[in-house]
Amino acid sequence: MTSRFWTQGGDSDSDEEEEKQSEFGDGSDAGGGAGEPAGDGNRYLHENASDSDDSDGQHRVIKSARDKRFDEMAATVEQMKNAMKINDWVSLQENFEKLNKQLEKVVRITESDKVPNLYIKALVLLEDFLAEALANKDAKKKMSSSNAKALNSMKQKLKKNNKQYEELITKYREKPESEDEGVEDEEEEEGNESGSEVEEDPSKIDMSDMEDEDVEDGDEQTEGDGAWEKKMSRKDKLMDKQFMKDPSEITWDVVDKKFKEIIAARGRKGTGRVEQVEQLTFLTRVAKTPAQKLEILFSVISAQFDVNPSLLGHMPINVWKKCVGNLLLVLDILEKYPNIVVDDTIEPEERETEKGVNHKGTIRVWGSLVAFLERLDSEFFKSLQCIDPHTRDYVERLRDEPLFFVVAQNVQDYLEKAGDFKAASKVALRRVELVYYKPQEVYAAMRKLAEQDEVSDGGSEGDGVGEYQAVEEHRGPPAFVVIPELVPRRPTFPESSRTLLDSLVSLIYKYGDERTKARSMLCDVYNHAIFDEFYVARDLLLMSHLQEGIQLMDISSQILFNRAMAQLGLCAFRAGLITEAHGCLSELYTGGRVKELLAQGFSQSRYHEKTPEQEKLERRRQMPYHMHINLELLEATHLICAMLLEVPNMASNTHDSKRKVISKTFRRLLDGSERQTFVGPPENVRDHVMAATRALNKGDYQKAFNVIKSLDIWKLLRNRDAVLDMLNTKIKEEALRTYLFAYSSCYKSLSLDRVTALFDLSDVHAHSIISKMMITEELHASWDQPTQCIVFHEVEQTRLQGLLFQMADKLGILAEINEKAFEVRTGGGLDGLPPRRRGEGQEFGGSVVSGRWQENFLSASQGRSRAGYLSSRSGQVAGGFPKERAGAGQRGGASGYSSSRYQDAYGSTGGRTPYQSGSSARGSQIDGAGRMVSLNKAGRIY
Amino acid sequence: MAEHDLTSRIAPHLDRHLVFPLLEFLQERQLYADEEILKAKIDLLSKTNMVDYAMDIHKSLYHTEEVPQEMMDRRAEVVGRLKSLEESAAPLISFLQNAANVQESRPDKLYNLQMLNDRFQIGQEQIEALYQYAKFQFECGNYSGAADYLYHYRDLCTNSDRSLSALWGKLAAEILMQNWAIALEELNRLKEIIDSKNFASPLYQLQNRIWLMHWSLFIFFNHENGRNGIIDLFFQDRYLNAIQTNANHLLRYVATAVIVSKRRWNMIKELIKVIQQENHVFKDPITEFLECLYINYDFEGAQQKLQECEHVILNDPFLGKRVEDANFSTVPLKDEFLENARLFIFETYCRIHQCIDIGMLAEKLNMNYDEAENWIMNLVQNAKLEAKIDSVSGTVIMETSNVNVYEQLIETMKNLNTRTYLLAKSLVDQTPQSAR
């Protein structure tokens, strides 16, 4: 109890506003805060609220100012009376002026035209006294000159002044007696309203208030006024008195009136939220028509949602369960009386719900099932966010999931029956979001749980609902409108979650709005990924075109997108699709904010502090623990993918490693670990992968694999052995590639047997890998078929040649920049440029896999190879050419070190262009495949 | 070998009548039991008006002379309907049969309509009747009549939707009559309409494209220039997309067409990309062959796949077309395919080898030693292969033609000059303009 009071008093914004509005905010808060039964303070408050007419919107501070004015005025009147006694007209005149000034102020403050009685009274007194003084001519003569002067001026002033208040004065004169009473009354009231200044005794005020109330109680006993609402015991008594004694006397009107009263109290300061729920629940039983019952039930549900006012906290679980029960009851009613229509767009007529069971036409009741359901879901979600996941409570809470599920299912069925498919799709989305992240095992467990409950519970409901109804039964009379349980109380789950999702998702795709569709699509992708259907998930994602528009969507959907991507990455990894997995995951890891992106915790940023608001918002977005994607697994997957791609890549561009970076994150980590002086045994995921990288760099595939294998996250995978096997093969492959890149320059030839022995790969496999490298011109070598060995070609250039290539590249870039500058200036492109250059421009333009560019490239390279072929022929004929070639070779041998540095430059012009890095690895493979040496050049069109 | 049969996947995208040739082919190849095919045929025919044919099949299927009553009823109904349609279309048909009348009509559609209306009292109803009549003729199997009527109908028709379906009907009729040249014309016309027309939904447009591609298979594998045609059509972005979304089995035909037409080998790269993207949905020996060769460089695998390919081609209604040549039936496409595929393998093989054993090569290419040596010799002689045969050791030695460094340099720098020149020129052109 106390805690509730504290929350009421302390944290919510709406409360503050109420505080301002209430007149004695401080006092009541103190009372509430002290944990007293809300009775006294509230009653007091309520009293004031109900009978003060002009106090709305006034601050307590202002009121004290008003009090002061009244006080001053009264004092002035006293002074005037004194002055009259001694016949001192000078001071009387002064006081009169003062009084007028004060009047102005008072009027300004009270913001009413009504002149205080106090003032009128003073005027009457003055007038009488003046008349008396004027009549007494002797006395006048005796007066001092100043006094006489004052008397005269007073006479004129008063005459002038009193004209304004003539009416009031005559009224006062006519019946001074009654007016006197009124004045007193008012004075007392003013005293009540305006605080303690006049009487300066708060206890007295309290007393008077109590008395007042007692009187009122007496008056209103028959009606059971709002003043009673807060006192539970008495109220119940009253209710019983009112409703129990004679059920036949209770009419729709009585119930409706009571209902309206309770509703009106909603949201008022001091209205007990729990009590209100109970009152309303009581009312549902005495409702006269189904429609009325429905109407009241809706209010019960909203009142239940109101029980927890804070955005961060969640609704008490028992209330939540009751709420579920109520919603089911609502559905029962709707099921039984199909002519009742729930609508939240049209304002229903005043007495719509009076129409009884036998009414034929449709009865409209205001309310929105979808809104309630969504609220219910978010409360469930919030409760899971708040409960510590390591406690038993959390597990218990999770068991309530079927409970929600059944409501959702029923609401959806109802909406579909009613033809409101748009709303049904919203409900369907909620259901999808409850199921999509569950692997088959978890889903089966939930299904089993739901079935088990059914068996054990037998007739009675699940714990929450059952309790609720039991509670209801033993209190009070049986309900007037008895609604049998019509809608099923158990969820029905299809065998596999896939079938369930498919049916829901297809409904959503058909009727949902954009956001609903997008979200369900993402859920679908996620689910497919969990079920290891990478291609289906990928195609779905690509077809949805969500990647392009996701930045524009709300944050929660963005998080869902991130999570779907993460899951897709894991799925690709399990399927052995390293490149794809890396593509999915790398983006998540670029900013180092994975936790935030997946809404699975917070990451502290060194550079900027979050404001409390941001933190609060973020906390509200967090995923409940059971939905988390294992971050270690995710990180390991990402880093291993990066390692498998990056290690051979680094080995292939040893001299110019900056040029083509696949994973920046990985490079950074590697740099960091290389800078360490001493390398300890690996502790976390990162260390493990770094250790594996070091081993892989040396071609030690076994060690690399063992280090990776020793990670204990692998036990999280369902098909652990298959994944590890896959990983082992991949590591071997990449080790082989790395080895060949790194040491090919040291070999003249290398036999396949040796390679297979070194890397424990099958002949065919190794052959395939090496062939691929040859075709893509990563490796300058060819097979010698009879002896089964690789023969490496000398492709090294002289230093001069290397420099020349560099210069050629730079010139190309220069020309490029010139053209671009020109285009920017003129806005138009250059026409008639050679086709090749055009093609490059396209490639620069976008990362779209560039079929056309590659085509152009293809023709160019063919042209080149033919040119080479021709020239070598002509060289033979001329005779001079080969000699020069040999010379070049010698030079190359002499300056072996320096020339090898430019090997890469050669590579770039020979086949791999820097532009190519934009296209995917797959693209480049195919590119290589397509760049065939043509046997039938004669027939080729260039 | 029935597992690679695509008939069941293709048939839904075809007209009923177009499925018959496929079934005929299957019957001939005896991939399925005769009864099954006959039943399928009756099933097909039940929705058409070719009742007599259905009766014949029924008789041969159940070896009886009796025909079920519903077939007889259907026959009577069809004949009756034919009569009534004939009547309603009669005025227009008689007009069309009169050559003198036809000559009077002009290219202007509106004028024709006007003229018909004024002089012959032939209005919209009769024209509509002509369409119905043509459709009915088609259903009855009278393709030439249908094609003729539809041709005239298209001249008179004002409704674009109707005109489209008339075009489809005409295409089907021409295909069934095996007028490939005319069919190709119709196909192109249809394609233009599909591509240009603003369809109500993209989905419908996609469906139309897929139909078009399926129907075109008949034409492309029979028309002499069909292979280029199929590549041109199927490699258009929109059609490639359509294949990938809804009809990935068509990849077999694209792949075959590309392999068979040497001049289009440059398409292979794009093809491989598509095949790789779709290989989780569709694969058959032909696509797998390409995959082995160009993705995995698994020559043994490619070899095996090639053997499977042979069966696939023989059993495919479109690919396995037979040519009877003096009591000797051949499948020209199969031979072509094998020859080219061999070349593919060899070419790739040579690219990564510097020395190959001829014996092994012969084995790989399904030839004997002498044949292989001969074959290679031919290649070398025709300057298709830079290699020498080392007869003593029985090997082919590739001449690795390392690209000359200078050539490369020249190539890189080649168009710098032109570029700079162009740039300067356009700069000069610009300046006076801006000065003015």
PDB file of N, CA and C in Angstrom, chain A residues 84 89 121-134 158 162 172-173:
ATOM      1  N   MET A  84     -14.692  57.227  13.331  1.00  0.00           N
ATOM      2  CA  MET A  84     -16.043  57.745  13.494  1.00  0.00           C
ATOM      3  C   MET A  84     -16.313  58.078  14.954  1.00  0.00           C
ATOM      4  N   TRP A  89     -12.665  63.301  10.863  1.00  0.00           N
ATOM      5  CA  TRP A  89     -12.963  63.219   9.444  1.00  0.00           C
ATOM      6  C   TRP A  89     -11.725  63.151   8.589  1.00  0.00           C
ATOM      7  N   LYS A 121     -20.871  47.325   3.486  1.00  0.00           N
ATOM      8  CA  LYS A 121     -21.197  47.604   4.878  1.00  0.00           C
ATOM      9  C   LYS A 121     -20.521  48.885   5.340  1.00  0.00           C
ATOM     10  N   ALA A 122     -19.266  49.007   4.976  1.00  0.00           N
ATOM     11  CA  ALA A 122     -18.505  50.200   5.365  1.00  0.00           C
ATOM     12  C   ALA A 122     -19.133  51.447   4.776  1.00  0.00           C
ATOM     13  N   LEU A 123     -19.580  51.310   3.505  1.00  0.00           N
ATOM     14  CA  LEU A 123     -20.193  52.460   2.847  1.00  0.00           C
ATOM     15  C   LEU A 123     -21.462  52.907   3.584  1.00  0.00           C
ATOM     16  N   VAL A 124     -22.256  51.899   3.902  1.00  0.00           N
ATOM     17  CA  VAL A 124     -23.510  52.230   4.612  1.00  0.00           C
ATOM     18  C   VAL A 124     -23.213  52.940   5.924  1.00  0.00           C
ATOM     19  N   LEU A 125     -22.246  52.376   6.638  1.00  0.00           N
ATOM     20  CA  LEU A 125     -21.842  52.984   7.904  1.00  0.00           C
ATOM     21  C   LEU A 125     -21.449  54.437   7.708  1.00  0.00           C
ATOM     22  N   LEU A 126     -20.625  54.635   6.696  1.00  0.00           N
ATOM     23  CA  LEU A 126     -20.130  55.983   6.406  1.00  0.00           C
ATOM     24  C   LEU A 126     -21.260  56.940   6.079  1.00  0.00           C
ATOM     25  N   GLU A 127     -22.137  56.445   5.239  1.00  0.00           N
ATOM     26  CA  GLU A 127     -23.235  57.287   4.784  1.00  0.00           C
ATOM     27  C   GLU A 127     -24.067  57.746   5.982  1.00  0.00           C
ATOM     28  N   ASP A 128     -24.396  56.744   6.815  1.00  0.00           N
ATOM     29  CA  ASP A 128     -25.182  57.074   8.000  1.00  0.00           C
ATOM     30  C   ASP A 128     -24.475  58.112   8.864  1.00  0.00           C
ATOM     31  N   PHE A 129     -23.199  57.824   9.059  1.00  0.00           N
ATOM     32  CA  PHE A 129     -22.424  58.711   9.907  1.00  0.00           C
ATOM     33  C   PHE A 129     -22.327  60.120   9.332  1.00  0.00           C
ATOM     34  N   LEU A 130     -22.188  60.153   8.003  1.00  0.00           N
ATOM     35  CA  LEU A 130     -22.085  61.449   7.317  1.00  0.00           C
ATOM     36  C   LEU A 130     -23.391  62.242   7.478  1.00  0.00           C
ATOM     37  N   ALA A 131     -24.474  61.529   7.217  1.00  0.00           N
ATOM     38  CA  ALA A 131     -25.779  62.196   7.356  1.00  0.00           C
ATOM     39  C   ALA A 131     -25.953  62.749   8.760  1.00  0.00           C
ATOM     40  N   GLU A 132     -25.544  61.955   9.711  1.00  0.00           N
ATOM     41  CA  GLU A 132     -25.631  62.346  11.120  1.00  0.00           C
ATOM     42  C   GLU A 132     -24.817  63.615  11.376  1.00  0.00           C
ATOM     43  N   ALA A 133     -23.586  63.572  10.817  1.00  0.00           N
ATOM     44  CA  ALA A 133     -22.676  64.698  11.053  1.00  0.00           C
ATOM     45  C   ALA A 133     -23.197  65.979  10.407  1.00  0.00           C
ATOM     46  N   LEU A 134     -23.780  65.815   9.205  1.00  0.00           N
ATOM     47  CA  LEU A 134     -24.278  66.999   8.511  1.00  0.00           C
ATOM     48  C   LEU A 134     -25.500  67.597   9.240  1.00  0.00           C
ATOM     49  N   LEU A 158     -18.283  60.756  -1.224  1.00  0.00           N
ATOM     50  CA  LEU A 158     -19.130  59.620  -0.879  1.00  0.00           C
ATOM     51  C   LEU A 158     -20.357  59.582  -1.767  1.00  0.00           C
ATOM     52  N   ASN A 162     -20.958  56.508  -3.938  1.00  0.00           N
ATOM     53  CA  ASN A 162     -22.066  55.615  -3.625  1.00  0.00           C
ATOM     54  C   ASN A 162     -23.023  55.402  -4.790  1.00  0.00           C
ATOM     55  N   TYR A 172     -29.101  46.386   0.755  1.00  0.00           N
ATOM     56  CA  TYR A 172     -28.582  46.147   2.090  1.00  0.00           C
ATOM     57  C   TYR A 172     -29.474  46.800   3.131  1.00  0.00           C
ATOM     58  N   ARG A 173     -29.915  48.021   2.750  1.00  0.00           N
ATOM     59  CA  ARG A 173     -30.745  48.764   3.700  1.00  0.00           C
ATOM     60  C   ARG A 173     -32.108  48.115   3.861  1.00  0.00           C
TER      61      ARG A 173
END
